[in-house]
Short mmCIF file of C-alpha atoms and ligand atoms in Angstrom, two decimals:
data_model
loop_
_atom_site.label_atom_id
_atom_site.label_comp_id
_atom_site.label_asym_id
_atom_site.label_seq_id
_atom_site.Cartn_x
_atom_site.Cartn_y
_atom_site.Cartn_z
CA UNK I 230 -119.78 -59.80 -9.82
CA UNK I 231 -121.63 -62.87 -7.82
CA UNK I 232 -119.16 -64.65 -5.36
CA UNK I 233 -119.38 -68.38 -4.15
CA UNK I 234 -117.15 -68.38 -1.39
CA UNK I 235 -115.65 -71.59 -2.01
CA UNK I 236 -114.53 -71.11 -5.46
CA UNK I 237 -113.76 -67.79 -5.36
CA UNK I 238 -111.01 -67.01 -8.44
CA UNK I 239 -111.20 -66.06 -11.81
CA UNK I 240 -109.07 -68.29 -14.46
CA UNK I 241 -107.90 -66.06 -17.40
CA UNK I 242 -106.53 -68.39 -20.42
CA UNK I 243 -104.18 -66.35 -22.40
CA UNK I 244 -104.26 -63.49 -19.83
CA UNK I 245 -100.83 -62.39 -21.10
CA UNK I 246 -102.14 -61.39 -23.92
CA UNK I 247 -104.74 -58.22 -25.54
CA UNK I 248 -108.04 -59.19 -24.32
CA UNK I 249 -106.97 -61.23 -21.28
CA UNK I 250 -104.11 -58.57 -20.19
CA UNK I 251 -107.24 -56.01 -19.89
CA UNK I 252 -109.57 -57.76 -18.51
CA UNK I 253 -107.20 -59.27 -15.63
CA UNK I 254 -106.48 -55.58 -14.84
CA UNK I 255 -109.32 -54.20 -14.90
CA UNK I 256 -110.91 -57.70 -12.51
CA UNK I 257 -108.42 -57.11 -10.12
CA UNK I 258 -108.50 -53.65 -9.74
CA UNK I 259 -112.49 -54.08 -8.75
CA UNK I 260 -111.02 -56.38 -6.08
CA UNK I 261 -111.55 -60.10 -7.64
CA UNK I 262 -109.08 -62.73 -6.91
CA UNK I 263 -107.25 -63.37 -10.31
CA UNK I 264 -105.38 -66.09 -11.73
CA UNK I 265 -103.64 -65.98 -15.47
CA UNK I 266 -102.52 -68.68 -17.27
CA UNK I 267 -100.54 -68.34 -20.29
CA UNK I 268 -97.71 -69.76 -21.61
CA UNK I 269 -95.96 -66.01 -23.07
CA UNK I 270 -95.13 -67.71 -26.64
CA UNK I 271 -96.26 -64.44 -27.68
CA UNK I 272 -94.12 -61.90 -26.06
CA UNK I 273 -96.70 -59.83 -23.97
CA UNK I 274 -97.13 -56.39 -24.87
CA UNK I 275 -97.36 -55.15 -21.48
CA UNK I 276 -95.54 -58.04 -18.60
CA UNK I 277 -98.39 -59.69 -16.91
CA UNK I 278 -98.09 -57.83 -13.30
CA UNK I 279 -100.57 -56.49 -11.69
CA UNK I 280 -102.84 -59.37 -13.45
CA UNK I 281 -103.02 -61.97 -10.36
CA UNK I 282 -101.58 -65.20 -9.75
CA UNK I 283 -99.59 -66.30 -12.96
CA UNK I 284 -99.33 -69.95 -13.98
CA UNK I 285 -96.97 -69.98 -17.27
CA UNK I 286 -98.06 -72.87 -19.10
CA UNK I 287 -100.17 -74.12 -21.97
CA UNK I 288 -103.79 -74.87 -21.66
CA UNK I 289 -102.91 -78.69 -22.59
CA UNK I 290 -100.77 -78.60 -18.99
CA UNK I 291 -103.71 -77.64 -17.17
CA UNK I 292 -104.56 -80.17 -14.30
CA UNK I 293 -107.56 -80.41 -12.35
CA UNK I 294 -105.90 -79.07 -9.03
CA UNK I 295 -105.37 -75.83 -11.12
CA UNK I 296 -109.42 -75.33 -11.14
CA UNK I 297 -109.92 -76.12 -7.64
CA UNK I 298 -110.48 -72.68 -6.44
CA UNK I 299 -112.22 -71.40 -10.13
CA UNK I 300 -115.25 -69.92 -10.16
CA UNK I 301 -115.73 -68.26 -13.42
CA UNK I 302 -113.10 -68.99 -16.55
CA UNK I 303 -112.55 -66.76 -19.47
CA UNK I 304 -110.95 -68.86 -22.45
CA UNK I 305 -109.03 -66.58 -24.49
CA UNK I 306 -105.72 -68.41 -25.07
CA UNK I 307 -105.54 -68.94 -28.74
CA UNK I 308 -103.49 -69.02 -31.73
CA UNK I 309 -104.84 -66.29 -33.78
CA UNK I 310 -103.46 -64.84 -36.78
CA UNK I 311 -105.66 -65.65 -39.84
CA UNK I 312 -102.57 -65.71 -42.60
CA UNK I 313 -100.00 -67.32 -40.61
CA UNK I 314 -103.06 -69.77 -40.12
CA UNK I 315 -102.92 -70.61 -43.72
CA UNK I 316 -98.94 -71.47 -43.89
CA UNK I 317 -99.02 -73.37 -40.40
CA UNK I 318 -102.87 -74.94 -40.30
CA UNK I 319 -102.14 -77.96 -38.83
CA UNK I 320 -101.24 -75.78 -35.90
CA UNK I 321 -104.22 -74.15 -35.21
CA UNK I 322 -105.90 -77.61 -34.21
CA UNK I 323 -104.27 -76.76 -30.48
CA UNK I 324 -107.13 -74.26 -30.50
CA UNK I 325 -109.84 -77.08 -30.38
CA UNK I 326 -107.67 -79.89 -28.21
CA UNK I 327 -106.93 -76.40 -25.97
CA UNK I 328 -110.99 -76.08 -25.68
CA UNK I 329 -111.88 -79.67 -25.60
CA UNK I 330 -108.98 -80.30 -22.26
CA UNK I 331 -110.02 -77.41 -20.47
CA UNK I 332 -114.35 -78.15 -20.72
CA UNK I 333 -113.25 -81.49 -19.81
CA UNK I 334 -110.97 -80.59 -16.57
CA UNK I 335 -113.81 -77.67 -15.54
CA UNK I 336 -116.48 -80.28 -16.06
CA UNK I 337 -114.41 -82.89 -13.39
CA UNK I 338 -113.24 -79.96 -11.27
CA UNK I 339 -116.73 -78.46 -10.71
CA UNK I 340 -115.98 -75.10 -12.61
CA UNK I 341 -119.82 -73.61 -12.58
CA UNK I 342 -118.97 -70.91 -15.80
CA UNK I 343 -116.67 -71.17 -18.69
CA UNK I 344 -116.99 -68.11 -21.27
CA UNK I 345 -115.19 -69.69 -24.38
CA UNK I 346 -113.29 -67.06 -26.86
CA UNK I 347 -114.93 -66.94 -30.70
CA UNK I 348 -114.53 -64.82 -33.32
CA UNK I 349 -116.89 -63.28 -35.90
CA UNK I 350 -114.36 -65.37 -38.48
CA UNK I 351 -116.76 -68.03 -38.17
CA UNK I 352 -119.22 -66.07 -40.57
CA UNK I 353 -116.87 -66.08 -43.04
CA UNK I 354 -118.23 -64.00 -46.19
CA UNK I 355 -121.91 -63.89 -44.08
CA UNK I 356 -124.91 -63.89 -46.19
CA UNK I 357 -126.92 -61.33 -43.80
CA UNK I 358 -125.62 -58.03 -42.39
CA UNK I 359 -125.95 -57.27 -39.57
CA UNK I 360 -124.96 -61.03 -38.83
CA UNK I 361 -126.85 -62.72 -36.40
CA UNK I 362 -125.70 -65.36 -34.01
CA UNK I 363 -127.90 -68.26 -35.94
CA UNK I 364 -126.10 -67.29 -39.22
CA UNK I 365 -124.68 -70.33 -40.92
CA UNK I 366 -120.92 -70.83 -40.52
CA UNK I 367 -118.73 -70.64 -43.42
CA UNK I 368 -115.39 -70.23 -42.37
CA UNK I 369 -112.91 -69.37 -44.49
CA UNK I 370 -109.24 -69.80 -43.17
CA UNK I 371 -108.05 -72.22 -40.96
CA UNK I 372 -107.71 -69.82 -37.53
CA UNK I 373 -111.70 -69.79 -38.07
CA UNK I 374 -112.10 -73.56 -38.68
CA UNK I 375 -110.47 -73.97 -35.33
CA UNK I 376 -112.46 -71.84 -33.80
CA UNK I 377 -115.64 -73.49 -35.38
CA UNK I 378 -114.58 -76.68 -34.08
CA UNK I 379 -113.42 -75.10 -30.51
CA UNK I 380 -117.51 -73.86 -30.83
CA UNK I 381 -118.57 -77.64 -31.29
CA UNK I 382 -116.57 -78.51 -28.11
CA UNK I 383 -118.31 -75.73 -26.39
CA UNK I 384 -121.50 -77.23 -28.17
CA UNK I 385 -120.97 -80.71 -26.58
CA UNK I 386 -120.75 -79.25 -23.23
CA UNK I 387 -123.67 -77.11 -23.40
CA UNK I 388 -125.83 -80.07 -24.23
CA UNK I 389 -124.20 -82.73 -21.58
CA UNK I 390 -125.11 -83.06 -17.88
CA UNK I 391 -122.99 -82.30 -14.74
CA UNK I 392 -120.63 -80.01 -17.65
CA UNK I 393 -120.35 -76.22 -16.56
CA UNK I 394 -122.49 -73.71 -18.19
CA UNK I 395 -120.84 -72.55 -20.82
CA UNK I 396 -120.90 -69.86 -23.33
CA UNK I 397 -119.52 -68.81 -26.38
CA UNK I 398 -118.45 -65.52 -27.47
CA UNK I 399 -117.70 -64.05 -31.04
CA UNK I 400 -115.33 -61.16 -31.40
CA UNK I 401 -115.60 -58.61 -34.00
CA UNK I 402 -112.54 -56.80 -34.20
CA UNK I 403 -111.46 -55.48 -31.10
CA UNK I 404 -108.39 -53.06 -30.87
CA UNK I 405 -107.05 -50.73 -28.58
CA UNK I 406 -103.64 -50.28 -26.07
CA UNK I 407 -101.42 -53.32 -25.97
CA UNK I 408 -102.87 -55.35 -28.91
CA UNK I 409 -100.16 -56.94 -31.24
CA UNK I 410 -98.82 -55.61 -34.18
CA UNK I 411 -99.93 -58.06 -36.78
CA UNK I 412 -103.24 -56.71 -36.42
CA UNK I 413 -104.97 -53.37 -38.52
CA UNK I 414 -104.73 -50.97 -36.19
CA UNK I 415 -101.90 -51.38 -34.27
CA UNK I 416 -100.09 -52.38 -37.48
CA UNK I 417 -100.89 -48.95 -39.14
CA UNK I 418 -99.74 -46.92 -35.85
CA UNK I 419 -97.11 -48.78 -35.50
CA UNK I 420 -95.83 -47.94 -39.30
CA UNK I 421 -96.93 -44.34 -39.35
CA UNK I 422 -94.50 -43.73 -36.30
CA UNK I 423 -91.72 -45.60 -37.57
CA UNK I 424 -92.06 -45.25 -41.73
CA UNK I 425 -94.46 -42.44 -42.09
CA UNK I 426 -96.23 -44.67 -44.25
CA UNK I 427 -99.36 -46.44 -43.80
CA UNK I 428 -99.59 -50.42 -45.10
CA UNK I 429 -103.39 -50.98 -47.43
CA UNK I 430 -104.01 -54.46 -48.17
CA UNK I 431 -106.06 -54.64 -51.20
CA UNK I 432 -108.39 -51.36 -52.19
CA UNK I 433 -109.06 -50.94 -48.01
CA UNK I 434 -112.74 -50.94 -49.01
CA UNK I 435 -113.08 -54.04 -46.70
CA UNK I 436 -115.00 -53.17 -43.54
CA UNK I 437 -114.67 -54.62 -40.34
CA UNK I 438 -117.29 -53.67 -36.92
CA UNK I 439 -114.58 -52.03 -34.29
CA UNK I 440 -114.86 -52.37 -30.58
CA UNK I 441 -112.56 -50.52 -28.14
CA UNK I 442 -111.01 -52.51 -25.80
CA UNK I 443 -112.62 -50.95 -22.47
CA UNK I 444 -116.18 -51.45 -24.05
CA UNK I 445 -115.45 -55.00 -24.30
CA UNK I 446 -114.19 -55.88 -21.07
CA UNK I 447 -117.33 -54.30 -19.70
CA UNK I 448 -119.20 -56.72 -21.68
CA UNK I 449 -117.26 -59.98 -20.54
CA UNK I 450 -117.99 -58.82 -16.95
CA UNK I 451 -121.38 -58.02 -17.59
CA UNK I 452 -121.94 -61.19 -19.53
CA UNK I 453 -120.53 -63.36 -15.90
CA UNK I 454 -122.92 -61.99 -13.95
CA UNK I 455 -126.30 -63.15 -16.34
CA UNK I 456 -126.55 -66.83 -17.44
CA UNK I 457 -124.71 -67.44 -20.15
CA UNK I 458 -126.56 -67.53 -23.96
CA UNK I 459 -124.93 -70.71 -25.56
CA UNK I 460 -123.36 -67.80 -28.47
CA UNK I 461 -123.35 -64.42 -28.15
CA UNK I 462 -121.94 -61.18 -30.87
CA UNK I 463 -119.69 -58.88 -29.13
CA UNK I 464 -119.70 -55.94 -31.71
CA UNK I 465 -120.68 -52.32 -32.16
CA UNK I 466 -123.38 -53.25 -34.57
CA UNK I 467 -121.45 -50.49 -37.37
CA UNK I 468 -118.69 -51.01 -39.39
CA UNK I 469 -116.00 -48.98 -40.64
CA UNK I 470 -113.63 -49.71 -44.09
CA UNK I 471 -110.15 -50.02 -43.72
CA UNK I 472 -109.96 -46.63 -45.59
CA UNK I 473 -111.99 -44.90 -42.91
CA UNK I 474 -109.53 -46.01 -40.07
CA UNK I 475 -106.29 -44.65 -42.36
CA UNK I 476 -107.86 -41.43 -43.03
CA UNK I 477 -107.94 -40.92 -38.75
CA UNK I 478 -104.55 -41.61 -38.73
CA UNK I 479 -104.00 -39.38 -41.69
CA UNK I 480 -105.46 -36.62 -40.03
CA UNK I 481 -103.39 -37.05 -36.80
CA UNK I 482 -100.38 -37.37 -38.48
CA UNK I 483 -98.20 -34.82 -41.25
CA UNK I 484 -98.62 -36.02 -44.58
CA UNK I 485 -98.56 -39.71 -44.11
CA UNK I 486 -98.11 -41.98 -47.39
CA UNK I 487 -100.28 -45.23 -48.34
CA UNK I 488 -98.05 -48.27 -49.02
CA UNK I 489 -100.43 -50.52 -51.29
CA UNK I 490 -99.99 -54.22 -50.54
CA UNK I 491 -101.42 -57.56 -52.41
CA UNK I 492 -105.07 -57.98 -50.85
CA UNK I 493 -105.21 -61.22 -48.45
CA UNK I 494 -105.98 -64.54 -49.59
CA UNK I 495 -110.04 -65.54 -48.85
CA UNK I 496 -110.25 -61.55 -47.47
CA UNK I 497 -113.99 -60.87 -45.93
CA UNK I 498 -115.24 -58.09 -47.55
CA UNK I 499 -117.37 -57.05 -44.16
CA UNK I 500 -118.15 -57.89 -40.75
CA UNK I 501 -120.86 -56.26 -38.96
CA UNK I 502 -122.66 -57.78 -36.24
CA UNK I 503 -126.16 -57.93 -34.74
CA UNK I 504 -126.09 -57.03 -31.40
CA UNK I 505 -129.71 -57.75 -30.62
CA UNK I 506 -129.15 -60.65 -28.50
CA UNK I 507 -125.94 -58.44 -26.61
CA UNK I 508 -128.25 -55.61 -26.67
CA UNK I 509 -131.12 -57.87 -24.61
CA UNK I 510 -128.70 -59.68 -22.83
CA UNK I 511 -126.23 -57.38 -21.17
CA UNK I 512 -128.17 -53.97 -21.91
CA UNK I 513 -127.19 -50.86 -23.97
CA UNK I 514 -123.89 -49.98 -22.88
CA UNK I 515 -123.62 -46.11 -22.28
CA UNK I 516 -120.40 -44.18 -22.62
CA UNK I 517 -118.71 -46.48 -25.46
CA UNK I 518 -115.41 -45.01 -26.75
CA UNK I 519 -115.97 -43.95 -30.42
CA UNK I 520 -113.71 -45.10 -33.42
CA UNK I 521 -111.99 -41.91 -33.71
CA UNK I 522 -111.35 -41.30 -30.22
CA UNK I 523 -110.12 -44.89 -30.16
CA UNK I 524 -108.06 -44.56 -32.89
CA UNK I 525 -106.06 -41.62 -31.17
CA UNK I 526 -105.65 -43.21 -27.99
CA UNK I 527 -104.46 -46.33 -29.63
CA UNK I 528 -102.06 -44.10 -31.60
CA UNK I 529 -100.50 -42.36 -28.40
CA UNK I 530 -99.96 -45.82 -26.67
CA UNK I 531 -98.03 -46.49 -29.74
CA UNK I 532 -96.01 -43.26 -29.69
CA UNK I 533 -95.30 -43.59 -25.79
CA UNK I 534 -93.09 -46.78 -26.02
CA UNK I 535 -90.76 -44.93 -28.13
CA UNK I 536 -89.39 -45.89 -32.19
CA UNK I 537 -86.64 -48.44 -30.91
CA UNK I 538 -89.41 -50.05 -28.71
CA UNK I 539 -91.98 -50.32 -31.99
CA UNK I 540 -89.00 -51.46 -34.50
CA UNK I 541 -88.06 -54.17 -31.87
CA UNK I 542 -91.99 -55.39 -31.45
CA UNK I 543 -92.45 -55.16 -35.38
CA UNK I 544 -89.34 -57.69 -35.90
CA UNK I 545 -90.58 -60.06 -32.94
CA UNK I 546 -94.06 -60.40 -34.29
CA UNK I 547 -92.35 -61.81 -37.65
CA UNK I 548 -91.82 -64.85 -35.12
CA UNK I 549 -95.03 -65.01 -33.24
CA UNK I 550 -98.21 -66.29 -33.82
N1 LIG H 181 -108.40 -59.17 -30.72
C1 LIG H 181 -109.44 -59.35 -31.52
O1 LIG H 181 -109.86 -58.43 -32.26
C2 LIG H 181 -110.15 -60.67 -31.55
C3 LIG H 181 -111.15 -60.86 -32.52
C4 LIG H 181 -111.80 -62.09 -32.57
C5 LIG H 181 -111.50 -63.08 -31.66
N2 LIG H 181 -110.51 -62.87 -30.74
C6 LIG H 181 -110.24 -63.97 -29.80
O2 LIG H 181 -110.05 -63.43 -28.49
C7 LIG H 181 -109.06 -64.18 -27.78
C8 LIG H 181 -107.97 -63.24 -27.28
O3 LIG H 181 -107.39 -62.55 -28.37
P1 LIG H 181 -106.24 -61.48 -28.16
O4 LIG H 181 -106.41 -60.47 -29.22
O5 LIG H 181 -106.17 -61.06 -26.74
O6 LIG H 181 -104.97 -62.39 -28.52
P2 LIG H 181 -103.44 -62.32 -28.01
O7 LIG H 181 -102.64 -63.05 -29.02
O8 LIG H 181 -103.05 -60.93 -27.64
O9 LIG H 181 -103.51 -63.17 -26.67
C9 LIG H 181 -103.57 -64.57 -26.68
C10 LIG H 181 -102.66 -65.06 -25.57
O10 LIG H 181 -102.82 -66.47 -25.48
C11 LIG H 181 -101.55 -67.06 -25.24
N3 LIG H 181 -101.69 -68.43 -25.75
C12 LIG H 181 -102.00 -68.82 -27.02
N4 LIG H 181 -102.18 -70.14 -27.06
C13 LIG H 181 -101.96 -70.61 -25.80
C14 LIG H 181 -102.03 -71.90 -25.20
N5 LIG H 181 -102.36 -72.98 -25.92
N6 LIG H 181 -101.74 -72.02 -23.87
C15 LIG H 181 -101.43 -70.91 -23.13
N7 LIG H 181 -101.38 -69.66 -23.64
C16 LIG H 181 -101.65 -69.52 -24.96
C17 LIG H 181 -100.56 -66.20 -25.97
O11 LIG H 181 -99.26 -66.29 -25.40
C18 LIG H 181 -101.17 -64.80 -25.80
O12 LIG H 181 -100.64 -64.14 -24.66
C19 LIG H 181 -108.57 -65.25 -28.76
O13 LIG H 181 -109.28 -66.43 -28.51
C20 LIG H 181 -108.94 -64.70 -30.13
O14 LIG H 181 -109.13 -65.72 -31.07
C21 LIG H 181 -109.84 -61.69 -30.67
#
């Protein structure tokens, strides 16, 4: 990764958590200086050593001196679960004040790079598939009308002078070691080790575009080191149902039941993204972990914590966001 060698760091917002927790790791262990900021309201999967310089606080605490030494920020503190978003919404408007203070502090500290933390939410029920990035937004819960208006701060920034380059990123659904239990995959490892059972919401015909964890922290390095397209997909370009990801974990397991729950409120039916621009952008990525082999290594993270460690992180997540 290009070095300036007076700002020579790397700020990680919510670096505690999935995404960030990975990609600190894997920056520091290729020998970049590191700093995390986060302020652990959600209890961190794995603790945040071996991540760099900590600061725990939120990204509204920020200050300026904080940025002094920052190259290269990756925003990825957020609130994100889409149906505690519905009973808490007013909440979720952190996620755009978050976006607006930090542009605002990089722009006055001199930060060169900011790489700002989507999601493919944004689409909402998207009238094209493949979705590409100029696809109207129609969001449809209120985690992704934050993170349409966090995209608007970004916009403003891209379009002033003296502001940082900055780019936007949209998730598809990433998974993998360490991500929290609210979400699909971890949620269904988590219940086949402890219940035997595996929770469907709705028919599980709803498909969503899977990413392995590793593949995408090659992209968010690879993405630094080109300027930055103002948004950007960061998905496999297939998608998978929910069905297809139970009947890996079927196979790996003995005899596992379905536990058929009420579908979500406003559910997508698919995701799926276009990954031309990625694709022209960072390059084919070669050696990409496949859904099945990510499934099973997801799965064995899960069974090495042990069933009192997976009861314990089931109950906490009942309290976190
Ligand atoms: N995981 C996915 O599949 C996925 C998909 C789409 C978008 N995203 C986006 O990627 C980013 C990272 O997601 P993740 O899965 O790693 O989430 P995560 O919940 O595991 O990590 C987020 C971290 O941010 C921290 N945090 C939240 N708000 C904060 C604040 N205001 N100040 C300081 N710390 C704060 C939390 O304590 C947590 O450690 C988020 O912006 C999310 O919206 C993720």
């Amino acid at each position: 990764m290009k070095r300036n060698s007076l700002k020579d760091r790397i700020l990680i917002t919510g670096g505690a958590g999935f995404i960030g927790g990975h990609l600190a790791r894997a920056l520091v262990s290729s020998g970049e200086e590191v700093t995390v900021l986060d302020d652990l309201r959600v209890p961190p999967m794995i603790p945040p050593e071996g991540t760099g310089k900590f600061l725990e606080k939120t990204v509204l605490e920020l200050e300026e001196r904080d940025l002094s030494d920052i190259r290269l920020v990756y925003h990825l503190a957020s609130h994100k679960s889409v149906p505690r978003s519905f009973k808490q919404p007013l909440d979720y408007l952190e996620n755009v004040d978050s976006g607006r203070h930090l542009l605002a502090l990089c722009a006055s500290a001199g930060v060169p790079k900011v790489v700002v933390g989507s999601t493919c939410e944004v689409y909402g029920q998207a009238g094209i598939l493949p979705t590409p990035e100029a696809s109207p937004l129609s969001p449809r819960s209120p985690y992704a009308v934050s993170k349409v208006g966090l995209e608007m701060v970004a916009g403003a920034h891209q379009h002033a002078s003296g502001a940082p380059e900055v780019g936007v990123v949209r998730f598809f659904n990433v998974y993998g070691p360490a991500e929290r239990p609210d979400a699909l995959i971890p949620r269904l490892c988590a219940n086949l080790l402890t219940r035997n059972e595996l929770p469907v919401e709705g028919d599980g015909e709803q498909r969503r575009d899977f990413t392995y964890i590793t593949d995408v922290v090659d992209k968010l390095i690879a993405l630094a080191d080109q300027p930055l397209p103002p948004v950007i997909n960061f998905g496999s370009g297939r998608s998978f149902s929910v069905n297809d990801v139970v009947r890996v974990l079927q196979a790996a397991s003995s005899g596992a039941e379905i536990a058929r729950k009420r579908p979500r409120p406003n559910e997508i039916s698919e995701f799926r993204a276009d990954t031309a621009l990625q694709t022209r952008h960072i390059g084919e990525r070669s050696g990409g972990i496949g859904l099945e082999e990510g499934i099973r290594l997801t799965l064995n993270w899960w069974e090495s914590r042990g069933l009192d460690d997976i009861r314990q992180r089931i109950f906490q997540e009942e309290g976190a966001d």
